[in-house]
Amino acid sequence: MAHSFEILVMTPAALGDPTLAVAAQRAGHLGILNAELPLPEGLLEAGLDTLARMTDGGYGLRIDDPDAALALAGRHGARGLGCIVLGAPCALANPETVAAIRAAGVAVLIETTRWDDRLAGPLAAQGVILKGHEAGGMVGEATSFILLQQAMTAGAERIIVRGGVGLHSAGALRAGGAGGVVLDDQCLMLRESALAERLAQTLGRMTGAETALIEGADGLRWRGVERPGQGSAAALRSNVARAGSDGQADVARAAFGWDLAAGQIAPMGQAAAFAPDLAQRHASLGRLARAIQDHSAAAVARAARGDVLGEGQGVAAPHGTRWPIVQGPMTRVSDTSGFAQSVAEGGGLPMIALALMRPAQADTLLAEVAGKLAGKPWGVGLLGFAPSALIKAQVEVALKHGPGFALIAGGRPDQAVALEADGIPSYLHVPSPRLLSMFLEQGARRFVFEGRECGGHVGPMSSMVLWDSMVRTLLDEVTDPKQAEGLSVLFAGGIHDARSAAMVAALAAPLADLGIKVGVLMGTAYLFTEEAVSGGGIVPTFQKMLLDCRETVTLETGTGHASRAALSPFAEEFAERRRTLEAQGVGAEDMREALEDLTLGRLRIASKATERKGDDLKKVGVARQKQEGMYMIG
């Protein structure tokens, strides 16, 4: 069973060293020489020559030049080049070249950073590689988790995933329908890696959140790692903004390389953080590939038993709900008693978002909720970074009405411990494995692991990377069964249906076996229900905008302050304004203030069709809702 799951190995981009590809071929996997970024003169041909000489053939090449790809297929096909990987824009624009390469006896896989339904057709019949947002080099907005769901929905065959792949996330991807994964960053510290010694210090302190994302026009993005304090990413952002649509790709490609001391940006993704641990555990490429095959097969088999997220399982029992599902607090959305009642009646745990709500308003709302949900569990969502006086007042009000649970975004363990002392079991958002270790030491017992796919405020790490890191941390640090039984974990970010839940079940199965209670937290999925409108959470136009939405974007006001929203007129206005400020070289603080001013009040316009005028709330018409509203969605 394990060997039906393919392992492809790509060499580091912009390096030209074929050693990892040779090791992959010798271990029985597809090794690919990566030329997606420019290589020094002669290295491409030299790398292919080495692969021909040191393997039995069938190796691959990643390239984006259609003419060069066809020429290389002709020259090297007979010498063992068995596969060429072309980027989707290149392949879609040159179908005749794809056909010619295949006619020469060389297979063509198509790699995409953005789903296109044409990739479920004949052009990608030999396979498609989904390169997620968390990968290195040029990426799109959609993560591996989201791209896989889109590809499966479209009916694509032979799906391989690149980006965010770890020992545990590979099981999730396999459960979701992936036929294999690409290893690249994960291999950087293995004994076959030419970069292991050079990158040891950099990778040794990585969590995945350190990677820099450079956003250009027309949806183009690049990810990599810079030397701390070097300013390379900031300089590239300005250069890309000035270059505009026509020149940005050339400007970005020239900035990537492996000489960090010279100011280059290493084309590494978030999964590079896995490299030291994977090297310590498995040492060689062959052993790592076998471990991923075996572990992913076991994870899928374990999840298939159906008891990880089944009725009454996991957090459902301590929550007193039918399902291990929590409705995520959504500012200016989950702030009505009618919506909360519908969530509770559906078997989930409703969370009232107090956000920056004034105590008097919160008092009135929570009194309504307590009355309508008498006998059913519910909770409150708090902002741990809100002014301390406001949080204290909100908690005092909440205690009057008896919420069963609390969820603190951006909170600290001492805040959760204080609420627990008042009889309110409390969840904390935890954005990194280091913080998880710290929170465990400080007495926290309930955690939310929310990936970048979520709506509203987002952290830097994708669900696959964050979840894999957190599962590994818990398995390493929680060895006492009694301690495990006292822990509850909610996975969030991109979960909305049976497939996405099955992926969580596969990834979280080792935690459930340990005794940790597992569940999922969902927000966006609830926005598509009739009750979201009838219960007063959102106005009809909000839901119509979401139904028409085909893409989400992140709106970043400053480092660590980004929100995910639907691609809309306001989102386009925001992106254009940010590019203008970057091209002008505006400082980080001034940029943050300008962009925060731009977003002020936009969520209320979208969700409630109102805006504040002095002390009053005024209605906003449908046309302005669509044009000016900020539609937060995952």
XYZ file of C-alpha atoms in Angstrom:
634
model
C 0.000 0.000 0.000
C 2.769 2.439 0.937
C 4.474 2.335 -2.445
C 1.348 3.539 -4.264
C 2.125 6.969 -2.791
C 4.680 8.705 -5.011
C 7.704 10.590 -3.724
C 9.238 13.158 -6.085
C 12.433 14.951 -5.080
C 13.419 18.369 -6.454
C 16.914 19.740 -6.095
C 17.282 23.248 -4.614
C 16.326 25.928 -7.139
C 19.115 28.227 -8.387
C 21.806 25.724 -7.345
C 22.208 23.200 -10.156
C 23.628 20.445 -7.941
C 21.970 17.126 -8.945
C 23.062 15.109 -5.892
C 19.607 14.876 -4.292
C 18.048 13.885 -7.611
C 20.656 11.145 -8.012
C 19.906 9.893 -4.488
C 16.178 9.888 -5.246
C 16.629 7.858 -8.422
C 18.806 5.333 -6.622
C 16.167 4.993 -3.888
C 13.489 4.243 -6.468
C 11.869 7.686 -6.628
C 11.681 10.404 -9.272
C 14.578 12.836 -8.924
C 14.111 16.215 -10.601
C 16.825 18.736 -11.449
C 15.273 22.096 -10.610
C 15.879 24.906 -13.119
C 12.823 27.017 -12.280
C 15.220 29.828 -11.298
C 18.211 30.878 -13.443
C 21.262 28.616 -13.216
C 24.858 29.675 -13.851
C 26.132 28.997 -17.371
C 26.628 25.308 -18.088
C 25.155 23.913 -14.865
C 21.894 22.731 -16.425
C 23.586 20.575 -19.063
C 26.185 19.410 -16.539
C 23.487 18.374 -14.086
C 21.613 16.377 -16.716
C 24.872 14.746 -17.803
C 25.551 13.709 -14.207
C 22.080 12.213 -13.863
C 22.523 10.298 -17.111
C 25.877 8.958 -15.954
C 24.981 8.088 -12.354
C 21.426 6.724 -12.642
C 19.520 4.174 -14.682
C 17.394 6.908 -16.273
C 13.861 8.158 -15.826
C 14.922 11.338 -14.016
C 13.184 14.694 -14.414
C 13.770 18.383 -15.115
C 11.827 21.419 -13.841
C 11.979 24.313 -16.327
C 9.761 27.140 -17.585
C 11.239 27.886 -21.025
C 9.123 25.945 -23.580
C 11.703 26.117 -26.378
C 14.529 25.001 -24.114
C 12.330 22.223 -22.704
C 11.635 20.829 -26.169
C 15.285 21.049 -27.191
C 16.430 19.312 -24.004
C 13.833 16.586 -24.471
C 15.305 15.937 -27.900
C 18.915 15.884 -26.698
C 18.492 14.081 -23.392
C 15.396 11.918 -23.841
C 17.418 9.026 -25.208
C 19.964 9.429 -22.386
C 17.444 8.989 -19.569
C 15.474 12.230 -19.230
C 12.040 10.776 -18.584
C 10.008 13.719 -17.355
C 9.829 17.487 -17.726
C 7.910 19.641 -15.260
C 6.522 22.828 -16.805
C 4.855 25.698 -14.972
C 1.139 25.997 -15.714
C 1.337 29.419 -17.436
C 3.999 28.037 -19.781
C 2.124 24.793 -20.481
C -1.281 26.409 -20.955
C 0.171 28.951 -23.382
C 2.127 26.319 -25.349
C 0.028 23.139 -25.648
C 1.730 22.246 -28.933
C 5.100 22.208 -27.164
C 3.700 19.923 -24.473
C 2.484 17.569 -27.198
C 5.853 17.666 -28.974
C 7.768 16.831 -25.795
C 5.484 13.887 -25.171
C 5.880 12.782 -28.780
C 9.626 12.681 -28.126
C 8.962 10.091 -25.433
C 9.335 12.412 -22.445
C 6.437 12.776 -19.996
C 5.191 16.237 -19.006
C 3.930 17.120 -15.548
C 2.404 20.547 -15.035
C 3.096 22.519 -11.864
C 0.622 25.180 -10.807
C 0.393 27.727 -8.016
C -3.207 28.602 -8.857
C -5.955 26.161 -9.766
C -7.275 26.222 -13.329
C -9.975 23.734 -14.361
C -8.127 23.118 -17.636
C -5.610 21.195 -15.549
C -8.232 18.494 -15.012
C -8.200 17.863 -18.777
C -5.915 16.144 -21.324
C -3.103 18.713 -21.054
C -2.321 17.537 -17.507
C -3.236 13.895 -18.088
C 0.227 12.724 -17.010
C -0.031 14.554 -13.713
C -0.221 17.916 -12.003
C 1.969 19.244 -9.200
C 0.207 21.632 -6.832
C 2.729 24.129 -5.483
C 1.290 25.709 -2.356
C 1.646 29.215 -0.989
C 3.975 27.899 1.725
C 6.587 26.622 -0.771
C 9.724 28.514 -1.793
C 10.313 30.583 -4.922
C 7.342 31.753 -6.974
C 4.037 30.885 -5.298
C 0.366 31.830 -5.409
C -2.151 32.729 -2.720
C -3.641 29.243 -2.284
C -1.881 26.844 0.072
C -1.325 23.151 -0.569
C -4.364 22.354 1.595
C -6.657 24.546 -0.508
C -5.147 23.644 -3.897
C -5.623 19.941 -3.210
C -9.284 20.436 -2.369
C -9.788 22.490 -5.538
C -8.043 19.915 -7.717
C -9.999 17.011 -6.257
C -13.280 18.858 -6.739
C -12.364 19.435 -10.395
C -11.622 15.742 -10.931
C -7.894 15.993 -11.601
C -5.880 12.768 -11.677
C -2.350 11.993 -10.463
C -2.103 14.912 -8.085
C 1.271 15.571 -6.463
C 1.604 18.208 -3.723
C 4.597 20.485 -3.197
C 4.769 22.759 -0.161
C 4.163 22.133 3.528
C 4.959 18.421 3.368
C 6.052 16.846 6.625
C 5.814 13.436 8.233
C 2.327 14.174 9.592
C 0.957 16.513 6.932
C 1.794 13.925 4.260
C -0.833 11.685 5.845
C -3.374 14.487 5.660
C -2.579 15.126 1.998
C -2.854 11.420 1.226
C -6.208 11.236 2.989
C -7.368 14.205 0.912
C -6.664 12.405 -2.352
C -3.073 13.306 -3.221
C -1.219 10.600 -5.091
C 2.151 11.764 -3.870
C 4.292 14.624 -2.596
C 7.366 16.582 -3.628
C 10.285 16.778 -1.229
C 12.570 19.782 -1.611
C 13.121 21.956 1.478
C 12.675 18.892 3.691
C 15.905 17.437 2.264
C 18.207 20.379 2.938
C 19.879 18.846 6.008
C 20.083 15.234 4.817
C 23.510 13.716 4.289
C 23.078 13.983 0.496
C 22.440 17.747 0.624
C 25.185 20.021 -0.684
C 23.759 22.859 1.419
C 23.546 21.119 4.806
C 26.642 22.684 6.343
C 25.956 26.131 4.885
C 22.353 26.228 6.137
C 22.716 24.445 9.484
C 22.603 27.603 11.596
C 19.757 29.206 9.630
C 17.568 26.102 9.606
C 18.351 25.219 13.202
C 16.344 28.168 14.504
C 13.504 28.159 11.953
C 9.838 27.528 12.720
C 8.570 28.367 9.224
C 7.247 31.793 10.142
C 10.558 33.444 9.235
C 10.138 33.143 5.483
C 9.594 36.426 3.663
C 6.732 36.855 1.202
C 7.135 39.361 -1.618
C 3.879 40.277 -3.362
C 3.814 41.723 -6.849
C 1.139 42.767 -9.308
C -1.250 40.357 -11.066
C -1.221 37.888 -8.186
C 2.477 36.983 -8.445
C 4.294 36.201 -5.198
C 7.707 34.920 -4.163
C 8.796 33.299 -0.899
C 12.252 32.872 0.538
C 14.556 33.300 3.522
C 16.864 36.277 3.991
C 19.709 36.783 6.398
C 18.289 38.502 9.522
C 18.827 42.242 9.438
C 19.962 42.235 5.814
C 16.864 43.999 4.449
C 16.931 41.989 1.221
C 13.208 41.217 1.222
C 12.218 44.837 1.876
C 14.466 45.989 -0.958
C 12.996 43.397 -3.294
C 9.449 44.473 -2.429
C 10.274 48.031 -3.460
C 12.050 46.901 -6.628
C 9.185 44.613 -7.636
C 6.641 47.379 -7.027
C 8.637 49.777 -9.202
C 9.134 47.184 -11.950
C 5.390 46.645 -12.372
C 3.695 43.803 -14.239
C 6.141 43.570 -17.134
C 9.453 43.501 -15.287
C 8.656 42.126 -11.832
C 9.361 38.449 -12.576
C 12.885 39.121 -13.874
C 13.620 41.399 -10.915
C 12.427 38.777 -8.438
C 14.224 35.824 -10.025
C 17.541 37.678 -9.979
C 17.281 38.241 -6.211
C 17.193 34.552 -5.279
C 20.200 32.389 -4.535
C 22.041 30.687 -1.694
C 24.622 33.326 -0.742
C 22.711 34.901 2.145
C 25.743 36.875 3.291
C 25.815 38.627 -0.087
C 22.176 39.636 0.247
C 20.566 36.876 -1.789
C 17.226 35.410 -0.709
C 17.250 31.620 -0.423
C 14.276 30.082 -2.291
C 13.094 28.082 0.702
C 9.542 27.567 1.892
C 8.086 27.088 5.342
C 8.743 23.327 5.361
C 12.474 24.079 5.512
C 11.845 24.272 9.255
C 11.253 20.494 9.196
C 14.685 19.759 7.701
C 16.818 19.510 10.887
C 14.376 17.207 12.673
C 13.848 15.008 9.609
C 17.601 14.715 9.107
C 18.123 13.792 12.746
C 15.425 11.123 12.597
C 16.084 9.666 9.145
C 19.557 10.844 7.988
C 19.249 9.805 4.337
C 16.821 10.533 1.528
C 15.872 6.903 1.072
C 14.938 6.503 4.729
C 12.989 9.765 4.774
C 10.992 8.836 1.680
C 10.166 5.412 3.101
C 9.097 6.955 6.422
C 6.721 9.350 4.662
C 5.205 6.526 2.624
C 4.738 4.265 5.635
C 3.544 6.953 8.039
C 1.041 8.412 5.582
C -0.420 4.980 4.854
C -0.829 4.293 8.574
C -2.419 7.706 9.163
C -5.025 7.154 6.460
C -5.843 3.679 7.773
C -6.186 5.024 11.313
C -8.433 7.913 10.236
C -10.629 5.532 8.232
C -11.868 4.034 11.496
C -13.951 7.207 11.803
C -13.632 7.851 15.522
C -11.209 10.792 15.532
C -13.844 13.400 14.599
C -16.961 11.253 14.836
C -20.189 12.016 16.685
C -19.535 12.387 20.390
C -15.772 12.004 19.919
C -12.854 14.225 20.862
C -13.839 17.583 22.332
C -17.559 16.865 21.850
C -17.846 15.113 25.212
C -16.285 17.842 27.398
C -18.093 20.506 25.358
C -21.451 18.803 25.740
C -22.084 19.015 21.983
C -23.074 16.411 19.418
C -20.042 17.019 17.215
C -16.405 17.966 17.961
C -17.002 21.236 16.109
C -16.580 24.777 17.411
C -17.880 27.802 15.523
C -15.040 30.282 15.379
C -15.678 33.750 16.831
C -16.104 36.204 13.934
C -15.981 39.925 14.657
C -19.173 41.718 13.600
C -20.662 38.383 12.497
C -21.068 35.953 15.397
C -22.548 38.641 17.616
C -26.254 37.746 17.571
C -28.235 35.341 19.721
C -30.165 33.987 16.736
C -27.042 32.840 14.930
C -25.635 31.307 18.127
C -28.859 29.388 18.694
C -28.709 27.890 15.193
C -25.104 26.776 15.694
C -26.007 25.105 18.985
C -29.035 23.362 17.498
C -26.800 22.037 14.723
C -24.583 20.281 17.247
C -21.648 22.691 17.371
C -20.341 24.995 20.086
C -21.249 28.636 19.317
C -18.775 31.361 20.212
C -19.924 34.960 20.646
C -17.283 37.383 19.359
C -16.922 40.186 21.897
C -13.903 41.709 20.101
C -13.818 45.405 21.169
C -17.487 45.452 22.171
C -18.354 47.858 24.964
C -19.360 46.216 28.263
C -22.941 47.534 28.206
C -23.503 46.200 24.696
C -21.897 42.879 25.644
C -24.135 42.641 28.708
C -27.285 43.006 26.610
C -26.081 40.536 23.981
C -24.954 37.850 26.424
C -28.213 38.109 28.348
C -30.069 37.334 25.101
C -27.721 34.451 24.309
C -28.044 32.934 27.770
C -31.819 33.134 27.514
C -32.083 31.570 24.072
C -29.487 28.870 24.684
C -30.676 27.823 28.125
C -29.358 24.318 28.675
C -27.042 24.364 25.659
C -23.295 25.089 25.835
C -21.863 28.294 24.389
C -18.784 30.443 24.755
C -17.254 33.857 24.223
C -14.411 34.975 21.993
C -11.993 37.512 23.483
C -9.041 39.450 22.081
C -6.060 38.930 24.349
C -4.332 42.006 22.933
C -7.284 44.343 23.613
C -6.840 46.994 26.330
C -6.611 45.225 29.683
C -9.371 47.358 31.200
C -11.744 46.370 28.402
C -10.929 42.662 28.706
C -11.475 42.826 32.461
C -14.846 44.515 31.991
C -15.901 42.022 29.303
C -14.977 39.083 31.526
C -16.927 40.542 34.454
C -19.964 40.899 32.211
C -19.535 37.396 30.779
C -19.338 35.812 34.233
C -22.816 37.164 34.983
C -24.279 35.096 32.153
C -22.410 31.826 32.540
C -20.622 30.985 29.284
C -19.280 27.456 29.327
C -16.110 28.279 27.403
C -13.851 31.069 26.195
C -11.479 31.393 23.270
C -8.720 33.994 23.489
C -7.134 35.184 20.250
C -3.645 36.573 20.796
C -3.886 35.594 24.431
C -1.456 34.532 27.145
C -1.483 31.484 29.425
C -2.075 33.641 32.516
C -5.277 34.981 30.922
C -6.518 31.453 30.269
C -5.541 30.262 33.748
C -7.444 33.180 35.319
C -10.590 32.340 33.351
C -10.236 28.667 34.259
C -10.083 29.700 37.915
C -13.415 31.460 37.379
C -14.872 28.235 36.009
C -14.560 28.986 32.279
C -12.435 26.454 30.356
C -10.444 28.570 27.904
C -8.737 27.987 24.580
C -5.666 29.894 23.414
C -4.578 30.490 19.835
C -1.004 29.239 19.509
C 0.830 30.345 16.334
C 4.143 28.483 16.681
C 5.625 25.297 18.174
C 7.936 27.274 20.458
C 4.988 29.094 21.988
C 3.161 25.779 22.384
C 6.045 24.426 24.452
C 6.043 27.591 26.546
C 2.262 27.553 27.008
C 2.342 23.922 28.139
C 4.973 24.787 30.749
C 2.842 27.696 31.983
C -0.240 25.569 32.576
C -2.372 26.104 29.468
C -4.344 23.019 28.455
C -6.610 24.016 25.558
C -5.225 25.172 22.239
C -6.274 26.368 18.792
C -3.919 25.737 15.876
C -5.154 28.074 13.148
C -3.451 28.054 9.773
C -3.139 30.935 7.344
C -6.132 29.664 5.347
C -8.586 31.088 7.880
C -10.635 34.221 7.331
C -9.978 37.490 9.146
C -6.661 37.942 10.961
C -4.124 35.363 9.790
C -0.762 34.193 11.023
C 2.222 33.490 8.785
C 2.133 29.679 8.696
C -0.068 27.500 6.508
C -2.262 24.843 8.069
C -0.106 21.960 6.809
C 3.090 23.469 8.227
C 1.594 24.680 11.500
C -0.391 21.527 12.176
C 2.531 19.226 11.409
C 4.779 21.246 13.734
C 2.222 21.219 16.536
C 1.508 17.496 16.290
C 5.239 16.779 16.372
C 5.698 19.070 19.387
C 2.875 17.448 21.348
C 4.073 13.921 20.567
C 7.597 14.859 21.691
C 6.635 16.700 24.876
C 3.466 15.029 26.160
C 4.477 11.558 27.291
C 2.304 11.180 30.408
C -1.129 9.698 29.518
C -2.750 11.637 32.361
C -1.394 14.916 31.010
C -2.592 13.976 27.521
C -6.123 13.307 28.731
C -6.283 16.840 30.120
C -5.439 18.472 26.792
C -7.859 19.656 24.100
C -6.817 20.774 20.619
C -8.794 22.516 17.874
C -7.515 22.575 14.297
C -8.585 25.552 12.179
C -7.962 27.145 8.799
C -9.431 25.749 5.578
C -11.757 23.150 7.148
C -15.277 23.134 5.764
C -16.402 19.705 4.510
C -15.915 15.938 4.697
C -12.646 15.920 2.741
C -10.974 18.660 4.764
C -12.169 17.054 8.006
C -10.813 13.678 6.882
C -7.442 15.310 6.307
C -7.476 16.668 9.851
C -8.480 13.250 11.172
C -5.492 11.603 9.478
C -3.069 14.208 10.780
C -4.521 14.291 14.299
C -4.944 10.529 14.746
C -1.675 10.131 16.710
C -2.890 12.757 19.191
C -6.235 11.006 19.624
C -4.426 7.720 20.229
C -2.391 9.451 22.923
C -5.589 10.555 24.679
C -5.621 14.208 23.605
C -9.116 15.433 22.750
C -9.326 16.701 19.179
C -11.807 18.903 17.335
C -12.133 21.444 14.547
C -12.931 25.147 14.582
C -14.787 26.579 11.583
C -15.969 30.062 10.715
C -16.217 30.489 6.958
C -18.315 27.345 6.463
C -21.038 28.817 8.681
C -21.221 31.955 6.524
C -22.709 29.913 3.684
C -25.685 28.740 5.744
C -29.204 30.149 5.622
C -29.016 30.740 9.360
C -26.061 33.112 9.017
C -28.460 35.554 7.346
C -31.714 34.699 9.114
C -29.925 34.800 12.480
C -28.623 38.306 11.829
C -24.938 37.447 11.529
C -24.571 38.888 8.033
C -26.739 40.736 5.525
C -27.824 39.020 2.261
C -25.333 40.995 0.158
C -22.452 39.630 2.233
C -23.491 36.058 1.473
C -24.064 36.857 -2.196
C -20.525 38.271 -2.420
C -19.170 35.080 -0.852
C -21.134 32.847 -3.219
C -19.676 34.761 -6.157
C -16.148 34.700 -4.703
C -13.585 32.492 -6.462
C -10.447 33.740 -4.760
C -9.328 35.183 -1.442
C -6.411 37.500 -0.730
C -4.480 38.636 2.315
C -4.523 42.327 3.125
C -1.370 43.145 5.083
C -1.169 46.475 6.865
C 2.189 45.655 8.442
C 4.404 42.841 9.668
C 2.255 40.398 11.621
C -0.957 42.247 10.775
C -2.723 40.617 7.832
C -6.338 39.652 7.200
C -7.833 37.273 4.660
C -10.795 38.532 2.688
C -12.658 37.896 -0.542
C -11.187 39.391 -3.688
C -13.452 42.420 -4.070
C -13.299 46.035 -5.257
C -12.044 47.093 -1.832
C -9.401 44.342 -1.781
C -8.138 45.547 -5.164
C -8.107 49.145 -3.912
C -6.107 48.048 -0.865
C -3.549 46.120 -2.941
C -3.049 49.028 -5.334
C -2.597 51.444 -2.445
C -0.030 49.177 -0.815
C 1.972 48.782 -4.041
C 1.996 52.558 -4.465
C 3.310 53.066 -0.937
C 5.984 50.387 -1.451
C 7.120 51.923 -4.733
C 7.390 55.295 -2.967
C 9.585 53.759 -0.268
C 7.211 54.737 2.549
C 8.377 53.539 5.976
C 6.751 50.580 7.706
C 4.993 52.592 10.432
C 3.619 55.225 8.057
C 2.453 52.487 5.706
C 0.704 50.650 8.534
C -1.151 53.780 9.615
C -2.236 54.607 6.062
C -3.508 51.098 5.383
C -5.257 50.759 8.745
C -7.071 54.026 8.061
C -8.166 52.566 4.727
C -9.684 49.464 6.389
C -11.465 51.312 9.196
C -15.183 50.475 9.258
C -15.061 48.301 6.133
C -16.027 45.061 7.911
C -19.143 46.634 9.437
C -20.195 47.893 5.987
C -19.854 44.340 4.642
C -21.416 42.283 7.428
C -24.091 44.576 8.823
C -24.555 47.159 6.011
C -24.019 50.011 8.465
C -21.372 52.637 9.128
C -20.689 54.823 12.124
C -21.490 58.516 11.814
C -20.632 60.131 15.122
C -22.552 58.203 17.776
C -25.052 56.813 15.274
C -25.046 53.842 12.903
C -26.352 54.638 9.433
C -27.532 52.174 6.774
C -25.340 51.587 3.714
C -26.869 50.759 0.331
C -26.126 47.587 -1.633
C -23.920 49.320 -4.215
C -21.630 50.757 -1.537
C -21.629 47.468 0.370
C -20.194 45.712 -2.684
C -17.749 48.487 -3.544
C -16.464 49.444 -0.103
C -17.046 46.411 2.121
C -14.256 44.172 3.397
C -15.540 40.601 3.162
C -13.509 38.530 5.591
C -13.580 34.887 4.543
C -11.257 31.903 4.573
